Coordinates of C-alpha atoms and ligand atoms in Angstrom, one line a residue:
M17 CA 170.5 72.8 60.3
V18 CA 171.8 71.4 56.7
Y19 CA 175.3 72.1 55.6
K20 CA 176.6 72.4 52.1
F21 CA 179.2 69.6 52.9
E22 CA 176.5 67.5 53.4
A23 CA 176.1 67.6 49.4
V24 CA 179.4 65.9 49.4
P25 CA 178.4 63.2 52.7
W26 CA 181.2 61.6 52.7
G27 CA 183.2 64.6 54.1
L28 CA 186.6 65.9 52.8
K29 CA 189.2 63.7 51.8
T30 CA 193.0 64.8 52.1
V31 CA 195.6 62.9 50.4
W32 CA 199.4 63.4 51.1
Y33 CA 201.5 63.7 47.9
F34 CA 205.0 62.7 48.1
Q35 CA 207.6 64.0 45.6
E36 CA 210.2 61.4 46.9
L37 CA 209.9 58.8 49.6
K38 CA 212.2 58.6 52.6
D39 CA 210.8 55.4 54.1
S40 CA 208.8 52.5 52.7
V41 CA 205.6 52.3 51.4
P42 CA 204.0 50.2 54.5
Q43 CA 205.8 52.8 57.2
I44 CA 204.4 55.6 54.9
L45 CA 201.1 54.2 55.1
T46 CA 201.0 53.7 59.0
I47 CA 201.9 57.5 59.7
V48 CA 199.6 58.8 56.8
N49 CA 196.8 56.5 58.4
K50 CA 197.6 58.1 61.8
K51 CA 197.6 61.5 60.7
K52 CA 194.1 61.1 59.4
F53 CA 195.1 61.6 55.8
D54 CA 192.7 59.3 53.2
A55 CA 195.4 58.4 50.8
I56 CA 198.8 59.0 49.3
I57 CA 200.4 60.2 46.0
M58 CA 203.9 58.8 45.3
P59 CA 206.0 58.2 42.5
I60 CA 206.9 54.7 41.3
F61 CA 210.3 55.3 40.8
P62 CA 212.9 57.7 42.6
A63 CA 213.8 60.6 40.2
N64 CA 217.3 60.9 40.6
I65 CA 218.0 57.0 39.4
E66 CA 219.5 56.6 36.0
R67 CA 217.1 54.0 34.4
E68 CA 218.3 51.1 32.5
G69 CA 214.6 50.3 31.3
N70 CA 214.8 46.8 32.4
I71 CA 212.9 44.9 34.8
N72 CA 215.7 44.1 37.2
D73 CA 216.2 47.8 37.1
F74 CA 212.8 48.3 38.1
I75 CA 212.7 45.8 40.6
K76 CA 215.9 47.1 42.1
H77 CA 214.9 50.8 42.7
S78 CA 211.3 51.2 42.4
Y79 CA 209.4 52.4 45.9
L80 CA 207.0 49.3 46.0
K81 CA 208.2 45.8 45.2
S82 CA 205.0 43.7 44.7
E83 CA 201.4 44.3 45.9
L84 CA 202.2 41.7 48.7
E85 CA 204.1 44.7 50.6
V86 CA 200.8 46.3 51.8
K87 CA 197.4 45.3 52.5
S88 CA 195.1 44.7 49.5
D89 CA 192.6 47.4 51.1
D90 CA 195.7 49.8 51.2
I91 CA 196.5 49.4 47.3
Q92 CA 193.1 51.5 47.0
K93 CA 194.8 54.3 49.0
L94 CA 198.0 54.4 46.5
H95 CA 197.6 57.1 43.5
F96 CA 200.9 56.7 41.6
L97 CA 202.7 59.5 39.7
I98 CA 204.6 58.3 36.4
S99 CA 207.9 59.9 35.9
N100 CA 207.6 63.4 34.5
L101 CA 209.5 62.3 31.0
S102 CA 208.3 63.6 27.7
L103 CA 207.1 61.6 24.9
S104 CA 208.0 64.9 22.5
D105 CA 211.9 65.0 23.3
E106 CA 213.7 66.1 20.1
N107 CA 216.0 63.0 20.2
K108 CA 214.5 60.0 18.5
E109 CA 216.3 57.8 21.0
V110 CA 215.6 59.7 24.1
R111 CA 211.9 59.5 23.0
K112 CA 212.0 55.9 22.6
R113 CA 213.3 55.2 25.9
N114 CA 211.0 57.7 27.8
R115 CA 208.2 55.9 26.0
E116 CA 209.3 52.3 27.3
I117 CA 209.9 53.5 30.6
L118 CA 206.2 55.3 31.1
K119 CA 205.2 52.3 29.4
Q120 CA 206.8 50.0 31.9
E121 CA 205.6 52.3 35.0
I122 CA 201.8 52.1 33.8
Q123 CA 202.0 48.5 33.4
F124 CA 203.3 47.8 36.9
A125 CA 200.3 50.2 38.4
A126 CA 197.9 48.8 36.3
Y127 CA 198.9 45.2 37.7
L128 CA 198.8 46.5 40.8
G129 CA 195.1 48.0 40.2
V130 CA 195.7 51.4 41.9
P131 CA 193.0 54.2 41.6
S132 CA 194.6 56.3 39.8
I133 CA 197.7 56.9 37.2
I134 CA 198.8 60.6 37.4
L135 CA 200.9 61.5 34.1
S136 CA 202.7 65.0 33.5
S137 CA 201.0 66.9 30.7
N138 CA 204.6 68.2 29.4
S139 CA 204.4 66.3 26.2
D140 CA 202.7 67.3 23.1
P141 CA 198.8 67.0 23.7
I142 CA 198.2 65.1 20.9
K143 CA 200.9 62.6 21.5
L144 CA 200.2 62.4 25.0
A145 CA 196.4 61.6 24.1
K146 CA 197.3 59.0 21.7
F147 CA 199.8 57.4 24.1
I148 CA 196.9 57.1 27.1
R149 CA 194.7 55.8 24.6
K150 CA 197.1 53.2 23.2
M151 CA 197.5 52.4 26.9
S152 CA 194.2 51.8 27.9
I153 CA 193.4 49.4 25.3
K154 CA 196.5 47.7 25.5
Y155 CA 196.5 47.1 29.0
F156 CA 192.7 47.0 29.7
I157 CA 192.9 50.3 31.7
D158 CA 189.9 52.0 32.1
L159 CA 190.7 55.7 30.7
N160 CA 189.0 57.0 34.0
T161 CA 192.3 55.5 36.0
F162 CA 194.6 58.2 34.1
V163 CA 194.9 61.5 35.5
L164 CA 196.3 64.5 34.0
D165 CA 198.7 66.8 36.1
V166 CA 197.6 70.2 35.0
D167 CA 198.5 73.8 36.1
I168 CA 195.4 76.3 36.7
T169 CA 197.2 79.1 35.6
K170 CA 198.1 77.8 31.9
D171 CA 196.9 74.6 30.7
W172 CA 193.7 74.6 30.0
I173 CA 193.9 74.3 25.9
K174 CA 196.5 71.4 26.5
Y175 CA 193.8 69.6 28.4
N176 CA 191.2 70.9 25.9
Q177 CA 193.2 69.1 22.9
I178 CA 193.9 66.1 25.0
R179 CA 190.2 65.6 25.9
Q180 CA 189.0 66.1 22.4
E181 CA 191.4 63.7 20.9
L182 CA 190.4 61.0 23.5
Q183 CA 186.9 62.1 23.4
F184 CA 187.0 61.6 27.1
N185 CA 187.1 64.0 29.8
I186 CA 190.5 62.6 31.7
P187 CA 190.4 63.5 35.0
I188 CA 193.0 65.8 36.2
L189 CA 195.2 66.7 39.2
L190 CA 194.7 70.5 39.1
R191 CA 197.7 72.4 40.8
L192 CA 196.7 75.9 42.3
K193 CA 199.3 78.5 42.6
K194 CA 200.2 81.9 44.2
E195 CA 199.0 84.1 41.6
M196 CA 195.3 82.4 40.7
T197 CA 194.4 82.9 37.1
T198 CA 190.7 85.1 36.4
K199 CA 187.9 84.4 37.9
N200 CA 186.4 82.7 34.8
E201 CA 189.2 80.9 34.0
Q202 CA 188.6 79.3 37.7
R203 CA 185.2 78.4 36.8
K204 CA 186.0 76.9 33.4
W205 CA 188.5 74.5 35.5
L206 CA 185.6 73.8 38.1
S207 CA 183.2 72.3 35.4
E208 CA 185.8 70.0 34.4
N209 CA 186.7 66.3 35.8
I210 CA 188.6 67.4 38.8
R211 CA 190.2 64.4 40.6
F212 CA 192.6 66.2 43.1
V213 CA 193.0 70.0 43.7
H214 CA 196.3 70.0 44.7
L215 CA 197.9 72.6 47.0
N216 CA 202.2 72.7 47.6
Q217 CA 203.1 73.4 50.9
D218 CA 204.2 77.1 49.4
L219 CA 200.9 78.2 49.0
F220 CA 200.5 78.4 53.0
S221 CA 201.6 81.1 55.0
M222 CA 201.3 80.9 59.0
N223 CA 199.0 83.3 61.1
D224 CA 199.7 84.5 64.3
Q225 CA 199.7 81.4 66.4
G226 CA 202.0 79.6 63.6
A227 CA 199.4 77.6 62.0
P228 CA 199.2 77.5 58.5
K229 CA 196.7 79.3 56.6
L230 CA 195.9 79.8 52.8
E231 CA 195.1 83.2 51.2
D232 CA 191.5 84.6 50.1
A233 CA 192.1 83.6 46.3
Q234 CA 192.6 79.7 47.4
N235 CA 190.1 79.7 49.9
Q236 CA 187.4 81.2 47.7
F237 CA 188.3 78.3 44.9
L238 CA 188.3 75.6 47.5
T239 CA 184.8 76.8 48.7
S240 CA 183.3 76.7 45.3
Y241 CA 185.3 73.4 44.4
F242 CA 183.9 71.8 47.7
Q243 CA 180.3 72.4 46.7
F244 CA 180.4 68.7 44.7
E245 CA 184.1 67.5 44.9
N246 CA 185.7 66.5 48.1
Y247 CA 189.6 65.5 47.2
I248 CA 192.3 67.6 48.3
S249 CA 196.3 66.8 47.6
I250 CA 198.7 68.1 49.6
A251 CA 202.5 68.5 48.9
A252 CA 205.3 69.1 51.6
K253 CA 208.3 70.9 50.4
S254 CA 210.5 67.7 51.8
P255 CA 209.2 64.0 53.3
Q256 CA 210.2 64.9 56.7
I257 CA 207.6 67.7 57.1
D258 CA 204.4 66.9 58.9
L259 CA 201.2 68.4 57.0
A260 CA 198.8 67.2 59.9
D261 CA 198.2 70.8 60.5
H262 CA 197.7 72.0 57.2
R263 CA 195.1 69.0 56.8
Q264 CA 193.5 70.4 59.9
Y265 CA 193.1 73.8 58.2
L266 CA 191.0 72.3 55.0
I267 CA 188.7 70.3 57.3
H268 CA 188.1 73.6 59.0
L269 CA 187.6 75.6 55.7
F270 CA 185.5 72.3 54.7
K271 CA 183.2 72.6 57.4
N272 CA 182.8 76.1 57.7
Q273 CA 180.4 76.6 54.8
Q274 CA 177.5 78.6 54.6
P275 CA 174.2 76.2 55.5
L276 CA 172.2 75.8 52.8
S277 CA 168.6 76.3 53.2
E278 CA 165.9 73.6 53.5
Q279 CA 164.7 73.8 49.9
A280 CA 168.5 74.3 48.4
N281 CA 168.9 71.0 50.1
L282 CA 165.9 69.3 48.9
A283 CA 166.9 70.1 45.3
S284 CA 170.5 69.1 46.1
E285 CA 169.6 65.3 45.1
F286 CA 168.9 66.7 41.5
F287 CA 172.3 68.4 40.7
D288 CA 173.6 67.3 37.1
E289 CA 170.8 64.5 36.9
L290 CA 169.4 64.5 33.6
Q291 CA 165.4 64.5 33.4
I292 CA 163.4 63.9 30.5
P293 CA 160.6 66.8 30.5
L294 CA 157.5 66.2 31.6
Q295 CA 154.6 66.4 29.4
P296 CA 151.4 67.0 31.6
Y297 CA 149.6 67.5 28.7
K298 CA 150.2 63.8 27.1
D299 CA 150.5 62.2 30.5
N300 CA 148.6 61.8 33.7
L301 CA 150.8 63.5 36.6
N302 CA 151.3 61.4 39.2
S303 CA 150.1 62.3 43.1
G304 CA 153.6 62.1 44.5
T305 CA 154.6 64.9 41.3
Y306 CA 151.8 67.0 42.1
E307 CA 153.1 66.8 46.2
V308 CA 156.3 68.0 44.9
F309 CA 155.0 70.8 42.9
E310 CA 153.0 72.0 46.2
Q311 CA 155.8 72.2 48.3
D312 CA 157.2 75.2 46.3
K313 CA 155.4 77.8 48.7
I314 CA 156.8 80.7 47.0
K315 CA 155.0 79.7 43.7
Y316 CA 151.8 79.6 45.4
D317 CA 152.5 82.9 47.3
L318 CA 153.3 84.7 44.1
Y319 CA 149.9 83.5 42.6
E320 CA 147.8 84.4 45.6
D321 CA 149.5 87.8 45.3
A322 CA 148.7 88.2 41.6
C323 CA 144.8 87.1 42.1
R324 CA 144.5 89.5 45.3
R325 CA 146.1 92.2 43.1
Y326 CA 143.6 91.8 39.9
L327 CA 140.5 91.3 42.2
K328 CA 141.7 94.5 43.9
N329 CA 142.0 96.3 40.6
V330 CA 138.7 95.1 39.0
K331 CA 136.2 97.1 38.5
K332 CA 133.3 94.5 38.2
A333 CA 130.4 93.1 40.6
E334 CA 130.5 89.8 39.2
I335 CA 133.8 88.2 38.4
N336 CA 134.2 84.7 36.3
I337 CA 137.2 82.6 37.2
L338 CA 138.7 79.7 35.6
M339 CA 141.3 77.7 37.0
A340 CA 142.7 75.9 34.1
G341 CA 144.8 72.7 34.6
A342 CA 143.7 72.5 38.7
G343 CA 145.9 69.6 39.4
R344 CA 145.3 68.6 43.1
G345 CA 144.3 72.3 43.8
G346 CA 147.3 74.1 45.0
I347 CA 146.7 77.2 43.2
L348 CA 143.0 76.9 43.2
E349 CA 143.3 77.0 47.1
R350 CA 145.0 80.4 46.6
V351 CA 142.5 81.6 44.3
I352 CA 139.8 80.5 46.7
F353 CA 141.5 82.5 49.6
S354 CA 142.0 85.7 47.4
A355 CA 138.5 85.8 46.2
Q356 CA 137.1 85.6 49.9
G357 CA 138.4 88.8 50.6
A358 CA 137.3 90.4 47.3
K359 CA 134.8 93.4 47.0
C360 CA 133.2 91.8 44.0
K361 CA 131.2 88.7 43.5
T362 CA 133.1 85.5 42.3
K363 CA 132.4 82.1 40.6
I364 CA 135.2 80.1 40.7
V365 CA 135.6 76.8 37.8
A366 CA 138.4 74.3 38.3
L367 CA 139.3 72.6 35.0
E368 CA 141.3 69.6 35.3
K369 CA 141.8 67.0 32.6
N370 CA 144.0 64.4 34.7
P371 CA 140.6 62.3 35.9
Y372 CA 142.7 60.9 38.9
A373 CA 143.7 64.4 39.9
Y374 CA 139.9 65.5 39.2
M375 CA 138.9 62.8 41.9
T376 CA 141.0 64.3 44.4
L377 CA 139.3 67.9 43.5
V378 CA 136.1 66.4 44.5
F379 CA 137.3 65.0 47.7
Q380 CA 138.8 68.1 48.4
K381 CA 135.5 70.2 47.6
K382 CA 133.6 67.8 50.1
R383 CA 135.8 67.9 52.7
Q384 CA 136.8 71.8 52.2
K385 CA 134.1 74.2 53.5
Q386 CA 135.8 76.9 51.9
W387 CA 135.4 74.9 48.4
K388 CA 131.9 74.4 48.6
D389 CA 130.9 77.0 45.8
V390 CA 133.6 75.9 43.7
E391 CA 132.4 74.0 40.5
I392 CA 134.8 71.2 39.4
V393 CA 134.9 69.8 35.9
L394 CA 136.9 67.2 34.2
G395 CA 137.7 68.6 30.7
D396 CA 140.7 69.4 28.4
L397 CA 140.6 73.0 27.6
K398 CA 141.0 71.9 23.7
S399 CA 137.5 70.2 23.8
W400 CA 135.7 71.5 26.6
Q401 CA 132.3 73.4 26.1
T402 CA 130.6 76.2 28.2
E403 CA 128.1 78.6 27.8
L404 CA 130.2 80.9 30.5
K405 CA 132.4 83.5 30.0
F406 CA 135.4 84.2 32.3
D407 CA 137.1 87.5 33.3
L408 CA 140.2 86.0 34.8
I409 CA 142.1 82.6 33.8
V410 CA 144.4 81.3 36.1
S411 CA 146.9 78.3 35.0
E412 CA 150.4 77.1 35.7
L413 CA 151.2 75.2 32.4
L414 CA 154.6 76.4 32.1
G415 CA 157.6 73.9 32.0
S416 CA 161.5 74.9 32.4
F417 CA 161.8 76.7 28.7
G418 CA 158.5 78.2 29.7
D419 CA 156.0 77.5 26.4
N420 CA 157.4 73.5 26.4
E421 CA 154.5 72.2 28.3
L422 CA 152.1 73.8 25.8
S423 CA 151.2 76.7 27.5
P424 CA 150.6 78.9 24.4
E425 CA 148.3 76.4 22.8
C426 CA 146.2 75.5 25.9
L427 CA 145.8 79.1 26.3
M428 CA 144.9 79.9 23.2
W429 CA 142.2 77.0 23.2
A430 CA 140.6 78.6 26.5
Q431 CA 140.1 81.9 24.8
R432 CA 137.2 81.1 23.2
F433 CA 135.4 81.0 26.8
L434 CA 137.1 84.4 27.8
Q435 CA 135.5 87.9 28.1
P436 CA 136.9 90.4 25.6
D437 CA 139.1 92.1 28.5
A438 CA 139.5 88.8 30.0
V439 CA 142.9 89.0 31.9
S440 CA 145.2 85.8 32.2
I441 CA 147.6 85.2 35.0
P442 CA 150.5 84.7 34.2
C443 CA 150.3 87.2 30.9
D444 CA 153.1 85.7 29.2
S445 CA 156.0 83.5 29.4
V446 CA 159.9 84.6 27.9
S447 CA 162.4 82.1 27.1
Y448 CA 166.4 82.5 27.4
C449 CA 169.2 80.9 26.3
V450 CA 173.2 80.6 27.2
P451 CA 176.0 78.5 25.9
V452 CA 177.3 76.2 28.3
S453 CA 180.1 74.3 29.1
C454 CA 179.0 71.5 30.8
P455 CA 181.8 68.3 29.9
Q456 CA 180.7 65.9 32.3
L457 CA 176.7 66.3 31.8
H458 CA 177.5 65.9 28.3
A459 CA 179.3 62.6 28.6
K460 CA 176.3 61.6 30.4
V461 CA 173.7 62.3 27.5
K462 CA 175.1 59.7 25.3
K463 CA 174.2 57.3 27.7
S464 CA 170.8 58.7 28.5
Y465 CA 168.5 59.6 25.5
G466 CA 171.1 60.6 23.0
Y467 CA 171.8 64.7 21.5
D468 CA 168.4 64.8 20.0
S469 CA 166.6 65.3 23.3
S470 CA 166.1 68.4 25.7
Y471 CA 166.6 67.9 29.3
V472 CA 166.0 69.1 32.6
V473 CA 169.1 69.9 34.3
H474 CA 169.7 71.4 37.7
F475 CA 173.3 72.5 36.7
Q476 CA 176.3 72.3 39.2
K477 CA 179.5 71.5 37.0
Y478 CA 179.0 73.8 34.4
Y479 CA 180.5 77.0 33.3
T480 CA 179.3 80.3 30.9
I481 CA 180.0 83.6 31.0
H482 CA 178.0 84.6 28.0
D483 CA 175.3 87.2 28.3
I484 CA 171.8 85.2 28.5
Q485 CA 169.6 86.3 25.6
K486 CA 166.4 86.5 25.1
C487 CA 164.7 83.8 22.5
M488 CA 160.6 83.0 22.4
Q489 CA 157.9 85.2 23.8
F490 CA 154.2 84.6 24.0
K491 CA 151.5 86.7 25.3
H492 CA 148.0 85.9 27.2
P493 CA 145.2 86.3 26.0
D494 CA 146.2 86.8 22.1
F495 CA 142.9 88.0 20.8
N496 CA 144.8 89.1 17.8
N497 CA 146.6 85.8 17.4
E498 CA 150.2 87.7 17.3
N499 CA 151.6 84.9 19.2
Q500 CA 154.1 82.5 16.5
L501 CA 153.7 79.1 17.7
A502 CA 155.7 78.0 15.0
Q503 CA 159.1 80.1 15.3
E504 CA 162.8 80.6 14.6
Q505 CA 165.4 82.4 16.9
N506 CA 169.0 83.1 15.8
L507 CA 171.1 84.2 18.9
V508 CA 174.6 85.2 18.3
F509 CA 176.8 84.9 21.4
E510 CA 180.4 86.4 21.5
C511 CA 182.8 84.6 22.9
K512 CA 185.3 86.3 25.6
Q513 CA 187.2 83.3 26.2
D514 CA 188.6 80.2 24.7
L515 CA 185.8 77.6 25.3
L516 CA 184.2 74.2 24.5
I517 CA 180.7 74.4 24.4
H518 CA 178.5 71.6 25.0
G519 CA 175.0 73.1 24.5
M520 CA 172.5 75.7 25.9
A521 CA 171.0 76.2 28.9
G522 CA 167.5 77.6 28.5
Y523 CA 165.3 79.5 31.3
F524 CA 162.4 81.3 31.3
T525 CA 160.3 84.3 33.1
S526 CA 156.7 84.5 33.3
K527 CA 154.8 87.5 34.3
L528 CA 152.0 86.6 36.5
Y529 CA 150.1 89.9 36.8
E530 CA 151.5 93.6 37.1
D531 CA 155.4 93.7 38.3
I532 CA 154.6 89.8 40.0
E533 CA 157.0 87.5 38.2
L534 CA 158.1 84.0 38.4
S535 CA 161.5 83.7 37.0
T536 CA 164.4 81.0 36.5
H537 CA 166.5 83.6 34.8
P538 CA 169.9 83.4 36.1
N539 CA 170.0 87.2 37.0
N540 CA 167.0 87.6 38.6
S541 CA 165.4 84.5 39.4
T542 CA 162.7 83.8 42.3
P543 CA 164.4 83.4 45.6
D544 CA 163.8 80.2 47.1
M545 CA 161.8 78.6 43.9
Y546 CA 162.5 75.1 43.1
S547 CA 159.5 74.1 40.9
W548 CA 161.7 74.6 37.5
F549 CA 165.3 73.5 37.0
P550 CA 166.9 74.8 33.4
I551 CA 166.4 72.8 30.2
Y552 CA 169.6 71.9 28.3
F553 CA 169.6 71.5 24.7
P554 CA 173.0 69.3 24.1
F555 CA 175.2 69.4 21.0
E556 CA 176.2 66.1 20.1
K557 CA 179.7 67.3 19.0
P558 CA 181.1 69.9 21.8
V559 CA 182.0 73.2 19.8
N560 CA 185.6 74.7 20.1
I561 CA 185.3 78.0 20.4
A562 CA 188.2 80.7 19.9
K563 CA 188.2 83.8 21.8
K564 CA 186.4 86.5 20.0
Q565 CA 184.6 83.9 17.7
K566 CA 180.7 83.7 18.0
L567 CA 178.4 80.9 18.6
K568 CA 175.4 81.5 16.7
F569 CA 172.4 79.2 18.0
T570 CA 169.6 78.5 16.0
I571 CA 166.1 77.2 17.8
K572 CA 162.8 76.2 15.8
R573 CA 159.8 75.6 17.5
V574 CA 158.0 73.7 15.1
N575 CA 154.4 72.1 15.2
N576 CA 152.0 69.9 13.4
E577 CA 148.5 67.9 14.3
E578 CA 150.7 65.5 16.4
G579 CA 152.5 68.2 18.7
V580 CA 155.1 70.7 19.5
W581 CA 158.8 69.9 19.1
Y582 CA 162.3 72.0 18.8
E583 CA 165.0 71.6 16.2
W584 CA 168.6 73.0 17.0
F585 CA 171.9 73.5 15.8
N586 CA 174.9 75.7 15.8
S587 CA 177.5 77.8 13.8
V588 CA 180.6 79.0 14.3
L589 CA 181.3 82.3 13.0
S590 CA 184.6 84.1 12.7
E591 CA 184.9 88.0 14.5
D592 CA 183.6 89.2 10.8
D593 CA 181.1 86.8 10.7
Q594 CA 182.5 84.3 8.2
L595 CA 181.1 80.8 8.6
L596 CA 183.6 78.5 10.2
D597 CA 182.2 75.7 11.3
G598 CA 178.5 74.3 12.3
S599 CA 176.4 71.6 13.8
R600 CA 173.7 68.9 12.2
I601 CA 170.4 70.0 12.8
H602 CA 169.3 68.2 16.7
N603 CA 165.9 66.7 16.9
E604 CA 165.4 67.5 13.0
N605 CA 161.4 66.9 12.4
G606 CA 161.3 66.0 15.7
K607 CA 162.5 62.5 15.4
K608 CA 163.6 61.9 19.1
Q609 CA 161.1 64.3 21.1
I610 CA 157.9 65.7 20.3
I611 CA 155.5 67.4 23.0
E612 CA 152.3 65.2 21.7
I613 CA 148.8 67.0 21.3
K614 CA 146.3 64.0 21.2
Ligands
SAM709 C1 151.9 71.6 36.4 S1 150.2 71.2 36.6 C2 149.8 72.5 37.7 C3 148.8 71.9 38.7 C4 148.2 73.1 39.9 N1 147.6 74.3 39.1 C5 148.8 73.4 40.8 O1 149.2 74.1 41.3 O2 149.5 72.2 41.8 C6 149.1 71.3 35.3 C7 147.9 70.8 35.0 O3 147.6 71.1 34.4 C8 146.7 69.9 33.5 N2 146.3 70.3 32.3 C9 147.2 70.5 31.2 N3 146.8 70.7 29.8 C10 145.6 70.8 30.2 C11 144.4 71.0 29.2 N4 144.5 71.2 28.3 N5 143.2 70.8 30.1 C12 142.9 70.8 31.1 N6 144.1 70.5 32.1 C13 145.1 70.8 31.6 C14 147.8 68.9 33.9 O4 146.8 67.8 34.0 C15 148.2 69.0 35.2 O5 147.2 68.8 36.6

């Protein structure tokens, strides 16, 4: 059995959060280690001491006097709380003094090399962001070392301003509250860069046995959080209180998660990984890729059901079937199975343009008794010549966005060898789009192929509340040439809360035959099907949208003799449709990404 927490293989990490220290840091580390906590969060300087700001004053009162007080490995267990002083105090002198004190603490933390420097977010967001940037540059502190202390119920807008000013999704210590915010707000926070989820002791109540427990609202939030992150900090009401039972409760909650299905576990290694969409027309897929496809049993079962249903319904004595793009024979085998039980006589031709997959098909034909009557052909739907006319064409040329592996083009080429009443499995593909907030993924795009490329992504840390909308549709066969191979779609999404949008997620459905359908659409996705992850069209500049404003997404499918590509851009509209802002056109003229037709 595979458990969800194995997606976070290193297990739950618990951090003891001290607001003040009553013992020395080495003594505290000994206690905390004994109680199996992984780290501590501690202030550098006692809150109740009058500050002078000079180094002697600092030496006298700071909780840790030198790195030599603790073992060097233990420094990595210390996350420092910087004093809660405002950078935007009305009094200029106070402001200046606060700045100096904060600077001193940050420099000391940087000197020690602690993993986190936790700042309160009580200052003006822009001033705070500028201060952090300055500290980072001046003292060579990785921006990722700074952590912002935020309240789940009220600080998102502030946090959003800070990270936009910094152009960096600075990590957060997210404080849960007794009264949690709406589920949508919670999901929005879960897409952010959470370093610690923080619980104050007063969030716990006692069960009948006198052991601590959390309420459902906090439990549910933590269960979602555990899917991809694992740091929890807990603060006791006073330094004397033992938090071992609270830790035990969290460990229990962590381990009590629903098991993942085998398939979901296979897919989990792709969580939030950016992949360039495959181009099976231009490139020859390798055997490993075919093998991965072939593990997706549900897809093949559905194809077999569709073929069986067609052969049951068809009123002809003889049926010619074309398996278009047979690969190594995954679907072909199911076509053969379904033909075996059919009342009518069948002739099956398997066409494949990849010469090495063709070799496997030839090998299989020799080896498998049921394949003996199948005609295997090496050829491209675009150029293949045949005298035969087919009653049924079966293909699987679908990409994450439905049409993005050229299924409309390939199936259009195939029409010249179809009977006028021919049926195609699948008979259509429909794509869908929805805006997504995915700050961390967006940051990865920059280091990958940039913002003019689409990506295949198994989204994990993302957020959306918009209703997904239909985008492009292609029907097969299309004897009246109604499919628009080049087209433009304009989708308008009304925003129900303040958001930062990082691009669009794309999905598809494809009807195989009658009501048999393949779908990645989030509202009705085919259960346990893992052949396709969604597609992601990033926006270079994240789009700030206030509640009730609208995001208009324009996407064009463009083609020429070289291939097909998508161009996309966004516009921000006011409630009454006035244009407020807009992006550049991404992948204009296919400058970065073309789905090539040779
Ligand atoms: C997604 S794979 C599906 C493979 C196989 N049907 C299966 O069930 O695993 C698509 C296959 O179609 C082939 N293909 C793509 N375009 C083609 C074309 N125009 N003519 C012939 N084969 C094509 C590719 O080489 C690839 O083997």
